[in-house]
PDB file of C-alpha atoms in Angstrom:
ATOM      1  CA  MET Z 198      49.469 303.421 151.584  1.00 41.00           C
ATOM      2  CA  ALA Z 199      46.031 303.890 153.083  1.00 42.00           C
ATOM      3  CA  GLU Z 200      44.611 304.244 149.570  1.00 40.00           C
ATOM      4  CA  LEU Z 201      46.391 301.071 148.406  1.00 37.00           C
ATOM      5  CA  ARG Z 202      45.100 299.155 151.372  1.00 41.00           C
ATOM      6  CA  ALA Z 203      41.594 300.272 150.648  1.00 36.00           C
ATOM      7  CA  ARG Z 204      41.831 298.919 147.140  1.00 36.00           C
ATOM      8  CA  ARG Z 205      43.182 295.605 148.288  1.00 36.00           C
ATOM      9  CA  THR Z 206      40.453 295.172 150.828  1.00 38.00           C
ATOM     10  CA  GLY Z 207      37.946 295.687 147.954  1.00 41.00           C
ATOM     11  CA  TRP Z 208      39.206 292.579 146.174  1.00 42.00           C
ATOM     12  CA  ARG Z 209      37.387 289.361 146.720  1.00 47.00           C
ATOM     13  CA  ARG Z 210      38.956 285.963 146.354  1.00 55.00           C
ATOM     14  CA  VAL Z 211      37.046 283.653 143.912  1.00 49.00           C
ATOM     15  CA  PRO Z 212      36.479 280.208 145.434  1.00 60.00           C
ATOM     16  CA  ILE Z 213      38.598 277.475 143.866  1.00 63.00           C
ATOM     17  CA  GLY Z 214      35.487 275.395 143.083  1.00 59.00           C
ATOM     18  CA  VAL Z 215      34.239 278.067 140.703  1.00 51.00           C
ATOM     19  CA  TRP Z 216      37.564 278.054 138.863  1.00 56.00           C
ATOM     20  CA  VAL Z 217      37.473 274.271 138.494  1.00 58.00           C
ATOM     21  CA  GLY Z 218      33.851 274.267 137.307  1.00 62.00           C
ATOM     22  CA  SER Z 219      34.531 276.970 134.743  1.00 64.00           C
ATOM     23  CA  ALA Z 220      37.528 275.077 133.417  1.00 63.00           C
ATOM     24  CA  ILE Z 221      35.481 271.882 133.042  1.00 64.00           C
ATOM     25  CA  LEU Z 222      32.685 273.706 131.191  1.00 61.00           C
ATOM     26  CA  LEU Z 223      35.234 275.347 128.927  1.00 66.00           C
ATOM     27  CA  LEU Z 224      36.831 272.011 128.063  1.00 63.00           C
ATOM     28  CA  LEU Z 225      33.429 270.384 127.415  1.00 58.00           C
ATOM     29  CA  GLY Z 226      32.381 273.237 125.154  1.00 58.00           C
ATOM     30  CA  LEU Z 227      35.639 273.044 123.235  1.00 58.00           C
ATOM     31  CA  GLY Z 228      35.296 269.277 122.862  1.00 54.00           C
ATOM     32  CA  ALA Z 229      31.716 269.573 121.610  1.00 52.00           C
ATOM     33  CA  PHE Z 230      32.769 272.267 119.141  1.00 51.00           C
ATOM     34  CA  LEU Z 231      35.577 270.139 117.744  1.00 47.00           C
ATOM     35  CA  ALA Z 232      33.338 267.067 117.598  1.00 44.00           C
ATOM     36  CA  MET Z 233      30.641 268.930 115.684  1.00 44.00           C
ATOM     37  CA  ARG Z 234      33.230 270.125 113.190  1.00 44.00           C
ATOM     38  CA  ARG Z 235      34.075 266.467 112.581  1.00 41.00           C
ATOM     39  CA  GLY Z 236      30.406 265.644 111.846  1.00 41.00           C
ATOM     40  CA  TRP Z 237      29.115 264.497 115.254  1.00 39.00           C
ATOM     41  CA  ASN Z 238      25.706 265.847 116.281  1.00 44.00           C
ATOM     42  CA  PRO Z 239      25.184 265.820 120.099  1.00 40.00           C
ATOM     43  CA  ARG Z 240      21.386 265.725 119.597  1.00 40.00           C
ATOM     44  CA  GLU Z 241      21.673 262.466 117.616  1.00 42.00           C
ATOM     45  CA  PRO Z 242      24.655 260.705 119.157  1.00 37.00           C
ATOM     46  CA  PHE Z 243      23.871 257.225 117.789  1.00 38.00           C
ATOM     47  CA  THR Z 244      22.757 258.074 114.244  1.00 45.00           C
ATOM     48  CA  ARG Z 245      26.191 257.545 112.750  1.00 49.00           C
ATOM     49  CA  LYS Z 246      28.363 256.388 115.628  1.00 62.00           C
ATOM     50  CA  ALA Z 247      26.381 253.358 116.800  1.00 83.00           C
ATOM     51  CA  PRO Z 248      28.650 250.270 117.076  1.00 89.00           C
ATOM     52  CA  LEU Z 249      26.739 248.390 114.361  1.00 89.00           C
ATOM     53  CA  VAL Z 250      26.987 251.367 112.018  1.00 89.00           C
ATOM     54  CA  GLU Z 251      30.718 251.662 112.674  1.00 91.00           C
ATOM     55  CA  GLN Z 252      31.038 247.951 111.958  1.00 93.00           C
ATOM     56  CA  ALA Z 253      29.059 248.339 108.720  1.00 92.00           C
ATOM     57  CA  LEU Z 254      31.223 251.271 107.619  1.00 92.00           C
ATOM     58  CA  VAL Z 255      34.324 249.114 108.070  1.00 93.00           C
ATOM     59  CA  GLN Z 256      32.659 246.350 106.034  1.00 93.00           C
ATOM     60  CA  LEU Z 257      31.685 248.791 103.291  1.00 93.00           C
ATOM     61  CA  LYS Z 258      35.221 250.123 103.158  1.00 93.00           C
ATOM     62  CA  ALA Z 259      36.476 246.544 102.812  1.00 94.00           C
ATOM     63  CA  LYS Z 260      33.865 245.977 100.026  1.00 93.00           C
ATOM     64  CA  ASP Z 261      32.243 243.212 102.068  1.00 96.00           C
ATOM     65  CA  TYR Z 262      28.787 244.358 100.966  1.00 95.00           C
ATOM     66  CA  ASP Z 263      26.901 241.215 101.953  1.00 95.00           C
ATOM     67  CA  ALA Z 264      28.204 241.473 105.519  1.00 96.00           C
ATOM     68  CA  ALA Z 265      27.344 245.186 105.549  1.00 95.00           C
ATOM     69  CA  GLN Z 266      23.798 244.343 104.490  1.00 95.00           C
ATOM     70  CA  GLN Z 267      23.499 241.814 107.315  1.00 96.00           C
ATOM     71  CA  THR Z 268      24.786 244.318 109.878  1.00 96.00           C
ATOM     72  CA  LEU Z 269      22.682 247.276 108.742  1.00 96.00           C
ATOM     73  CA  SER Z 270      19.482 245.259 108.270  1.00 96.00           C
ATOM     74  CA  SER Z 271      19.880 244.097 111.863  1.00 95.00           C
ATOM     75  CA  TYR Z 272      20.508 247.686 113.027  1.00 95.00           C
ATOM     76  CA  LEU Z 273      17.423 248.999 111.163  1.00 96.00           C
ATOM     77  CA  GLY Z 274      15.150 245.985 111.709  1.00 95.00           C
ATOM     78  CA  THR Z 275      14.410 245.520 108.010  1.00 96.00           C
ATOM     79  CA  GLY Z 276      15.626 241.963 107.584  1.00 95.00           C
ATOM     80  CA  VAL Z 277      17.781 241.030 104.594  1.00 96.00           C
ATOM     81  CA  CYS Z 278      16.540 241.486 101.037  1.00 96.00           C
ATOM     82  CA  THR Z 279      14.445 238.505  99.889  1.00 96.00           C
ATOM     83  CA  ASP Z 280      14.657 236.795  96.501  1.00 95.00           C
ATOM     84  CA  ALA Z 281      11.354 238.494  95.657  1.00 95.00           C
ATOM     85  CA  GLY Z 282      12.924 241.927  96.245  1.00 95.00           C
ATOM     86  CA  SER Z 283      11.216 242.887  99.484  1.00 95.00           C
ATOM     87  CA  LEU Z 284      12.178 243.848 103.037  1.00 94.00           C
ATOM     88  CA  ALA Z 285      10.440 245.365 106.061  1.00 93.00           C
ATOM     89  CA  LEU Z 286      10.246 249.163 106.016  1.00 92.00           C
ATOM     90  CA  SER Z 287      10.539 249.711 109.761  1.00 92.00           C
ATOM     91  CA  ASP Z 288      10.244 253.044 111.609  1.00 93.00           C
ATOM     92  CA  LYS Z 289      13.990 252.940 112.221  1.00 94.00           C
ATOM     93  CA  VAL Z 290      14.617 253.392 108.493  1.00 95.00           C
ATOM     94  CA  ARG Z 291      13.394 257.003 108.754  1.00 93.00           C
ATOM     95  CA  SER Z 292      14.621 257.702 112.271  1.00 94.00           C
ATOM     96  CA  ARG Z 293      18.134 256.539 111.338  1.00 94.00           C
ATOM     97  CA  PRO Z 294      18.496 257.919 107.787  1.00 95.00           C
ATOM     98  CA  ASP Z 295      22.298 257.783 107.620  1.00 93.00           C
ATOM     99  CA  GLY Z 296      22.341 254.066 108.399  1.00 94.00           C
ATOM    100  CA  SER Z 297      19.487 253.564 105.915  1.00 95.00           C
ATOM    101  CA  PHE Z 298      21.445 255.314 103.186  1.00 96.00           C
ATOM    102  CA  ASP Z 299      24.412 253.032 103.898  1.00 95.00           C
ATOM    103  CA  LEU Z 300      22.105 250.005 103.548  1.00 96.00           C
ATOM    104  CA  GLY Z 301      20.800 251.323 100.220  1.00 96.00           C
ATOM    105  CA  PHE Z 302      24.369 251.805  99.029  1.00 96.00           C
ATOM    106  CA  ALA Z 303      25.307 248.240 100.089  1.00 96.00           C
ATOM    107  CA  LEU Z 304      22.300 246.867  98.165  1.00 97.00           C
ATOM    108  CA  PHE Z 305      23.364 248.857  95.089  1.00 97.00           C
ATOM    109  CA  GLN Z 306      26.835 247.330  95.276  1.00 96.00           C
ATOM    110  CA  LEU Z 307      25.377 243.834  95.680  1.00 96.00           C
ATOM    111  CA  ALA Z 308      23.080 244.364  92.674  1.00 95.00           C
ATOM    112  CA  GLU Z 309      26.043 245.504  90.588  1.00 93.00           C
ATOM    113  CA  GLY Z 310      27.768 242.191  91.373  1.00 92.00           C
ATOM    114  CA  PHE Z 311      25.034 240.194  89.567  1.00 91.00           C
ATOM    115  CA  GLY Z 312      25.751 241.407  86.046  1.00 87.00           C
ATOM    116  CA  GLY Z 313      27.521 244.270  84.305  1.00 84.00           C
ATOM    117  CA  ARG Z 314      28.910 247.168  86.300  1.00 86.00           C
ATOM    118  CA  PHE Z 315      27.158 250.518  86.448  1.00 86.00           C
ATOM    119  CA  GLY Z 316      27.367 252.184  83.026  1.00 82.00           C
ATOM    120  CA  GLU Z 317      28.545 248.930  81.378  1.00 80.00           C
ATOM    121  CA  GLU Z 318      25.192 247.381  80.510  1.00 71.00           C
ATOM    122  CA  ASP Z 319      24.920 244.163  78.543  1.00 63.00           C
ATOM    123  CA  VAL Z 320      24.811 244.743  74.780  1.00 59.00           C
ATOM    124  CA  PRO Z 321      21.443 243.869  73.187  1.00 59.00           C
ATOM    125  CA  GLN Z 322      21.360 240.578  71.276  1.00 55.00           C
ATOM    126  CA  THR Z 323      21.567 240.399  67.482  1.00 54.00           C
ATOM    127  CA  ASP Z 324      17.791 240.042  67.231  1.00 56.00           C
ATOM    128  CA  GLY Z 325      17.396 243.313  69.138  1.00 59.00           C
ATOM    129  CA  LYS Z 326      16.020 241.736  72.292  1.00 69.00           C
ATOM    130  CA  GLU Z 327      17.332 242.975  75.627  1.00 71.00           C
ATOM    131  CA  PRO Z 328      19.096 240.246  77.656  1.00 77.00           C
ATOM    132  CA  GLU Z 329      17.181 239.066  80.702  1.00 83.00           C
ATOM    133  CA  PRO Z 330      18.710 240.394  83.961  1.00 85.00           C
ATOM    134  CA  ASP Z 331      19.761 238.110  86.796  1.00 91.00           C
ATOM    135  CA  PRO Z 332      16.790 237.712  89.215  1.00 94.00           C
ATOM    136  CA  LYS Z 333      19.109 238.428  92.157  1.00 95.00           C
ATOM    137  CA  ARG Z 334      20.160 241.692  90.549  1.00 95.00           C
ATOM    138  CA  THR Z 335      16.506 242.685  90.114  1.00 95.00           C
ATOM    139  CA  ALA Z 336      15.740 241.802  93.747  1.00 97.00           C
ATOM    140  CA  MET Z 337      18.646 243.848  95.135  1.00 97.00           C
ATOM    141  CA  ILE Z 338      17.703 246.836  92.987  1.00 97.00           C
ATOM    142  CA  GLU Z 339      14.122 246.747  94.254  1.00 97.00           C
ATOM    143  CA  CYS Z 340      15.184 246.497  97.910  1.00 97.00           C
ATOM    144  CA  GLY Z 341      17.626 249.368  97.451  1.00 97.00           C
ATOM    145  CA  ARG Z 342      14.860 251.487  95.868  1.00 97.00           C
ATOM    146  CA  ILE Z 343      12.532 250.846  98.824  1.00 97.00           C
ATOM    147  CA  ILE Z 344      15.124 252.059 101.318  1.00 97.00           C
ATOM    148  CA  ALA Z 345      16.456 255.015  99.312  1.00 97.00           C
ATOM    149  CA  LEU Z 346      12.990 256.297  98.387  1.00 97.00           C
ATOM    150  CA  ALA Z 347      11.954 256.243 102.051  1.00 96.00           C
ATOM    151  CA  ILE Z 348      14.779 258.686 102.828  1.00 95.00           C
ATOM    152  CA  ALA Z 349      14.406 260.798  99.691  1.00 96.00           C
ATOM    153  CA  SER Z 350      10.692 261.384 100.343  1.00 95.00           C
ATOM    154  CA  ASP Z 351      11.058 262.294 104.041  1.00 95.00           C
ATOM    155  CA  ALA Z 352      10.867 266.086 104.502  1.00 93.00           C
ATOM    156  CA  GLU Z 353      12.452 265.809 107.974  1.00 94.00           C
ATOM    157  CA  VAL Z 354      15.689 264.460 106.485  1.00 94.00           C
ATOM    158  CA  SER Z 355      18.323 267.060 105.599  1.00 92.00           C
ATOM    159  CA  ALA Z 356      18.397 268.383 102.032  1.00 91.00           C
ATOM    160  CA  GLY Z 357      21.894 266.988 101.552  1.00 90.00           C
ATOM    161  CA  LEU Z 358      20.930 263.443 102.474  1.00 93.00           C
ATOM    162  CA  ARG Z 359      17.716 263.616 100.450  1.00 95.00           C
ATOM    163  CA  ALA Z 360      19.720 264.746  97.420  1.00 94.00           C
ATOM    164  CA  ARG Z 361      22.129 261.831  97.875  1.00 94.00           C
ATOM    165  CA  ALA Z 362      19.220 259.411  98.365  1.00 96.00           C
ATOM    166  CA  SER Z 363      17.502 260.633  95.164  1.00 96.00           C
ATOM    167  CA  TYR Z 364      20.821 260.278  93.349  1.00 96.00           C
ATOM    168  CA  LEU Z 365      21.100 256.713  94.677  1.00 97.00           C
ATOM    169  CA  VAL Z 366      17.567 255.905  93.486  1.00 97.00           C
ATOM    170  CA  GLY Z 367      18.534 257.251  90.071  1.00 97.00           C
ATOM    171  CA  ASN Z 368      21.595 254.983  89.989  1.00 96.00           C
ATOM    172  CA  LEU Z 369      19.500 251.968  91.006  1.00 97.00           C
ATOM    173  CA  GLU Z 370      16.971 252.704  88.245  1.00 97.00           C
ATOM    174  CA  PHE Z 371      19.849 253.149  85.780  1.00 96.00           C
ATOM    175  CA  LEU Z 372      21.271 249.797  86.856  1.00 94.00           C
ATOM    176  CA  GLY Z 373      17.881 248.211  86.112  1.00 93.00           C
ATOM    177  CA  LYS Z 374      17.765 249.955  82.689  1.00 93.00           C
ATOM    178  CA  ASN Z 375      14.769 252.043  83.720  1.00 94.00           C
ATOM    179  CA  TYR Z 376      16.333 255.139  82.228  1.00 96.00           C
ATOM    180  CA  GLU Z 377      13.218 257.329  82.247  1.00 96.00           C
ATOM    181  CA  GLU Z 378      12.791 256.778  86.002  1.00 97.00           C
ATOM    182  CA  ALA Z 379      16.516 257.347  86.502  1.00 97.00           C
ATOM    183  CA  VAL Z 380      16.240 260.768  84.852  1.00 97.00           C
ATOM    184  CA  LYS Z 381      13.294 261.712  87.108  1.00 97.00           C
ATOM    185  CA  ASN Z 382      15.281 260.929  90.255  1.00 97.00           C
ATOM    186  CA  TYR Z 383      18.408 262.700  89.013  1.00 96.00           C
ATOM    187  CA  ASN Z 384      16.176 265.741  88.440  1.00 96.00           C
ATOM    188  CA  ARG Z 385      14.928 265.547  92.030  1.00 95.00           C
ATOM    189  CA  SER Z 386      18.493 265.393  93.282  1.00 94.00           C
ATOM    190  CA  LEU Z 387      19.450 268.423  91.205  1.00 93.00           C
ATOM    191  CA  GLU Z 388      16.463 270.361  92.567  1.00 92.00           C
ATOM    192  CA  LEU Z 389      17.780 269.850  96.100  1.00 90.00           C
ATOM    193  CA  VAL Z 390      21.411 270.677  95.338  1.00 80.00           C
ATOM    194  CA  PRO Z 391      21.047 274.512  95.494  1.00 75.00           C
ATOM    195  CA  GLY Z 392      20.110 274.154  99.170  1.00 57.00           C
ATOM    196  CA  ILE Z 393      23.353 272.345  99.986  1.00 61.00           C
ATOM    197  CA  SER Z 394      26.533 274.222 100.828  1.00 57.00           C
ATOM    198  CA  GLU Z 395      29.725 273.553  98.894  1.00 55.00           C
ATOM    199  CA  LYS Z 396      31.377 272.316 102.093  1.00 58.00           C
ATOM    200  CA  ALA Z 397      28.645 269.669 102.362  1.00 53.00           C
ATOM    201  CA  THR Z 398      29.681 268.323  98.910  1.00 52.00           C
ATOM    202  CA  GLY Z 399      26.708 269.987  97.216  1.00 51.00           C
ATOM    203  CA  ASP Z 400      28.750 270.657  94.081  1.00 64.00           C
ATOM    204  CA  ALA Z 401      29.932 267.033  93.877  1.00 81.00           C
ATOM    205  CA  ILE Z 402      26.383 265.629  94.136  1.00 85.00           C
ATOM    206  CA  GLY Z 403      25.094 268.055  91.509  1.00 85.00           C
ATOM    207  CA  ARG Z 404      27.969 267.300  89.162  1.00 89.00           C
ATOM    208  CA  ASP Z 405      27.543 263.524  89.451  1.00 91.00           C
ATOM    209  CA  ALA Z 406      23.735 263.680  89.119  1.00 92.00           C
ATOM    210  CA  ALA Z 407      23.995 265.896  86.024  1.00 92.00           C
ATOM    211  CA  TRP Z 408      26.593 263.579  84.461  1.00 94.00           C
ATOM    212  CA  ASN Z 409      24.578 260.403  85.042  1.00 95.00           C
ATOM    213  CA  ARG Z 410      21.406 262.142  83.880  1.00 95.00           C
ATOM    214  CA  ALA Z 411      23.072 262.976  80.570  1.00 95.00           C
ATOM    215  CA  ILE Z 412      24.125 259.338  80.117  1.00 95.00           C
ATOM    216  CA  ALA Z 413      20.603 258.103  80.945  1.00 95.00           C
ATOM    217  CA  LEU Z 414      19.137 260.461  78.316  1.00 96.00           C
ATOM    218  CA  ARG Z 415      21.646 259.136  75.803  1.00 94.00           C
ATOM    219  CA  ARG Z 416      20.600 255.541  76.617  1.00 93.00           C
ATOM    220  CA  ILE Z 417      16.969 256.494  75.975  1.00 94.00           C
ATOM    221  CA  GLU Z 418      17.862 257.912  72.556  1.00 94.00           C
ATOM    222  CA  GLU Z 419      19.986 254.864  71.721  1.00 90.00           C
ATOM    223  CA  LYS Z 420      17.075 252.560  72.517  1.00 88.00           C
ATOM    224  CA  LYS Z 421      14.766 254.597  70.279  1.00 90.00           C
ATOM    225  CA  GLN Z 422      17.280 254.366  67.445  1.00 88.00           C
ATOM    226  CA  ARG Z 423      17.585 250.593  67.904  1.00 84.00           C
ATOM    227  CA  ASP Z 424      13.818 250.212  67.777  1.00 83.00           C
ATOM    228  CA  GLU Z 425      13.602 252.283  64.588  1.00 85.00           C
ATOM    229  CA  GLU Z 426      16.412 250.322  62.927  1.00 83.00           C
ATOM    230  CA  LYS Z 427      14.755 247.085  63.953  1.00 79.00           C
ATOM    231  CA  LYS Z 428      11.558 248.114  62.175  1.00 80.00           C
ATOM    232  CA  LYS Z 429      13.472 249.085  59.037  1.00 80.00           C
ATOM    233  CA  ASN Z 430      15.658 245.983  58.914  1.00 77.00           C
ATOM    234  CA  ASP Z 431      13.002 243.508  59.876  1.00 69.00           C
ATOM    235  CA  PRO Z 432       9.902 244.166  57.716  1.00 60.00           C
ATOM    236  CA  LYS Z 433       8.874 240.529  58.125  1.00 59.00           C
ATOM    237  CA  GLU Z 434       7.452 241.282  61.504  1.00 54.00           C
ATOM    238  CA  ASP Z 435       5.255 243.991  60.021  1.00 54.00           C
ATOM    239  CA  LYS Z 436       4.173 241.644  57.243  1.00 55.00           C
ATOM    240  CA  ASP Z 437       3.403 238.925  59.736  1.00 59.00           C
ATOM    241  CA  LYS Z 438       1.381 241.395  61.742  1.00 60.00           C
ATOM    242  CA  ASP Z 439      -0.522 242.392  58.590  1.00 60.00           C
ATOM    243  CA  LYS Z 440      -1.129 238.733  57.779  1.00 65.00           C
ATOM    244  CA  ASP Z 441      -2.432 238.121  61.248  1.00 68.00           C
ATOM    245  CA  LYS Z 442      -4.733 241.112  60.888  1.00 68.00           C
ATOM    246  CA  ASP Z 443      -5.986 239.810  57.537  1.00 67.00           C
ATOM    247  CA  LYS Z 444      -6.588 236.389  59.053  1.00 71.00           C
ATOM    248  CA  ASP Z 445      -8.512 237.913  61.904  1.00 73.00           C
ATOM    249  CA  GLU Z 446     -10.570 239.972  59.466  1.00 72.00           C
ATOM    250  CA  ASP Z 447     -11.270 236.883  57.343  1.00 73.00           C
ATOM    251  CA  LYS Z 448     -12.315 234.996  60.438  1.00 74.00           C
ATOM    252  CA  ASP Z 449     -14.660 237.803  61.373  1.00 73.00           C
ATOM    253  CA  LYS Z 450     -16.107 237.805  57.854  1.00 72.00           C
ATOM    254  CA  ASP Z 451     -16.601 234.038  57.981  1.00 73.00           C
ATOM    255  CA  LYS Z 452     -18.321 234.389  61.318  1.00 73.00           C
ATOM    256  CA  ASP Z 453     -20.625 237.018  59.857  1.00 73.00           C
ATOM    257  CA  LYS Z 454     -21.382 234.768  56.896  1.00 72.00           C
ATOM    258  CA  ASP Z 455     -22.148 231.872  59.204  1.00 72.00           C
ATOM    259  CA  LYS Z 456     -24.441 234.122  61.199  1.00 70.00           C
ATOM    260  CA  ASP Z 457     -26.227 235.175  57.994  1.00 71.00           C
ATOM    261  CA  LYS Z 458     -26.567 231.537  56.946  1.00 71.00           C
ATOM    262  CA  ASP Z 459     -28.002 230.656  60.320  1.00 70.00           C
ATOM    263  CA  LYS Z 460     -30.458 233.526  59.987  1.00 69.00           C
ATOM    264  CA  ASP Z 461     -31.477 232.317  56.506  1.00 69.00           C
ATOM    265  CA  LYS Z 462     -31.926 228.804  57.841  1.00 70.00           C
ATOM    266  CA  ASP Z 463     -34.096 230.112  60.628  1.00 70.00           C
ATOM    267  CA  LYS Z 464     -36.169 232.042  58.085  1.00 69.00           C
ATOM    268  CA  ASP Z 465     -36.544 228.931  55.909  1.00 69.00           C
ATOM    269  CA  LYS Z 466     -37.616 226.951  58.946  1.00 71.00           C
ATOM    270  CA  ASP Z 467     -40.183 229.575  59.786  1.00 69.00           C
ATOM    271  CA  LYS Z 468     -41.458 229.478  56.191  1.00 68.00           C
ATOM    272  CA  ASP Z 469     -41.653 225.696  56.238  1.00 69.00           C
ATOM    273  CA  GLU Z 470     -43.504 225.812  59.523  1.00 70.00           C
ATOM    274  CA  ASP Z 471     -45.928 228.332  58.075  1.00 70.00           C
ATOM    275  CA  LYS Z 472     -46.452 226.115  55.026  1.00 70.00           C
ATOM    276  CA  ASP Z 473     -47.075 223.117  57.232  1.00 69.00           C
ATOM    277  CA  LYS Z 474     -49.577 225.097  59.199  1.00 70.00           C
ATOM    278  CA  ASP Z 475     -51.335 226.182  55.976  1.00 69.00           C
ATOM    279  CA  LYS Z 476     -51.424 222.552  54.795  1.00 69.00           C
ATOM    280  CA  ASP Z 477     -52.901 221.474  58.092  1.00 68.00           C
ATOM    281  CA  LYS Z 478     -55.537 224.172  57.757  1.00 70.00           C
ATOM    282  CA  ASP Z 479     -56.362 223.083  54.187  1.00 69.00           C
ATOM    283  CA  GLU Z 480     -56.626 219.475  55.270  1.00 67.00           C
ATOM    284  CA  ASP Z 481     -58.926 220.473  58.105  1.00 68.00           C
ATOM    285  CA  LYS Z 482     -61.093 222.399  55.623  1.00 69.00           C
ATOM    286  CA  ASP Z 483     -61.241 219.407  53.291  1.00 67.00           C
ATOM    287  CA  LYS Z 484     -62.262 217.183  56.171  1.00 69.00           C
ATOM    288  CA  ASP Z 485     -64.973 219.611  57.139  1.00 70.00           C
ATOM    289  CA  LYS Z 486     -66.224 219.652  53.541  1.00 70.00           C
ATOM    290  CA  ASP Z 487     -66.282 215.855  53.435  1.00 68.00           C
ATOM    291  CA  LYS Z 488     -68.210 215.799  56.683  1.00 69.00           C
ATOM    292  CA  ASP Z 489     -70.738 218.260  55.284  1.00 68.00           C
ATOM    293  CA  LYS Z 490     -71.129 216.123  52.144  1.00 68.00           C
ATOM    294  CA  ASP Z 491     -71.692 213.014  54.224  1.00 67.00           C
ATOM    295  CA  LYS Z 492     -74.329 214.848  56.237  1.00 69.00           C
ATOM    296  CA  ASP Z 493     -76.091 215.948  53.075  1.00 67.00           C
ATOM    297  CA  LYS Z 494     -76.096 212.386  51.764  1.00 68.00           C
ATOM    298  CA  ASP Z 495     -77.501 211.112  55.025  1.00 66.00           C
ATOM    299  CA  LYS Z 496     -80.267 213.696  54.834  1.00 67.00           C
ATOM    300  CA  ASP Z 497     -81.133 212.678  51.274  1.00 65.00           C
ATOM    301  CA  LYS Z 498     -81.303 209.047  52.295  1.00 65.00           C
ATOM    302  CA  ASP Z 499     -83.618 209.893  55.167  1.00 63.00           C
ATOM    303  CA  LYS Z 500     -85.892 211.806  52.810  1.00 64.00           C
ATOM    304  CA  ASP Z 501     -86.072 208.853  50.394  1.00 62.00           C
ATOM    305  CA  LYS Z 502     -87.044 206.600  53.213  1.00 62.00           C
ATOM    306  CA  ASP Z 503     -89.835 208.879  54.253  1.00 60.00           C
ATOM    307  CA  LYS Z 504     -91.233 208.802  50.747  1.00 52.00           C
TER     308      LYS Z 504
END
């Protein structure tokens, strides 16, 4: 019993405040852990969960892309896309890359609404000319490029978001039929994909970028084939070009002839002037001779008088 008592007296009672504090810290840690698993970063609490971003996400989900543009442009301080295809590239665009990506996506969707859908481009006309795009479509594409490129080129942005931004730039270029530029941006996206984990949808981004890249390359080849067929089936254009060249050459020849004629005229003028000068000299000589004769006559007369 004495030994048991000694052990009991060695125990110390932990204050209740310590138990409460430990429980609170445990709950906070567990909450933070669960929140981070759902995509929330405690170091950047307002990057994705800001009220305006939440509002824009709801608008994007409802396919109200114009409203989403209004909301996100206000959140980022860029202003809405102008008819000339410009907006302000504020510092917030880079400091809030997730919201910027959402704005770029909204602009892509708006651009798609002014013409054929992505991958369903307008068929070239019978004369081979590409149909003119809607100016609003061109403006939205340009604004989307400005935003997406700002994210894709920022080394401080995560590899996953940069890959998605490069993929978005590629889609915007594709939508504007700039297939060579689209391929370049798909390549950039694919270069970043190996650094993205499968859980972060790295495989999905790589798969989509590779697929769209293949289609863009096919569009480039199709355009080359159309251009070659156009040359074969429409030799008139080549003939007209040859005629124009011949006309230009004839004009140049005529100009050269005119120049030669002018030179000959100048030479003839110089010759005539020289002849006139020679005549004047001869006339002066004749006058001098006449004067000398008159002097001689006067002398003879004087002599006769003296006699």
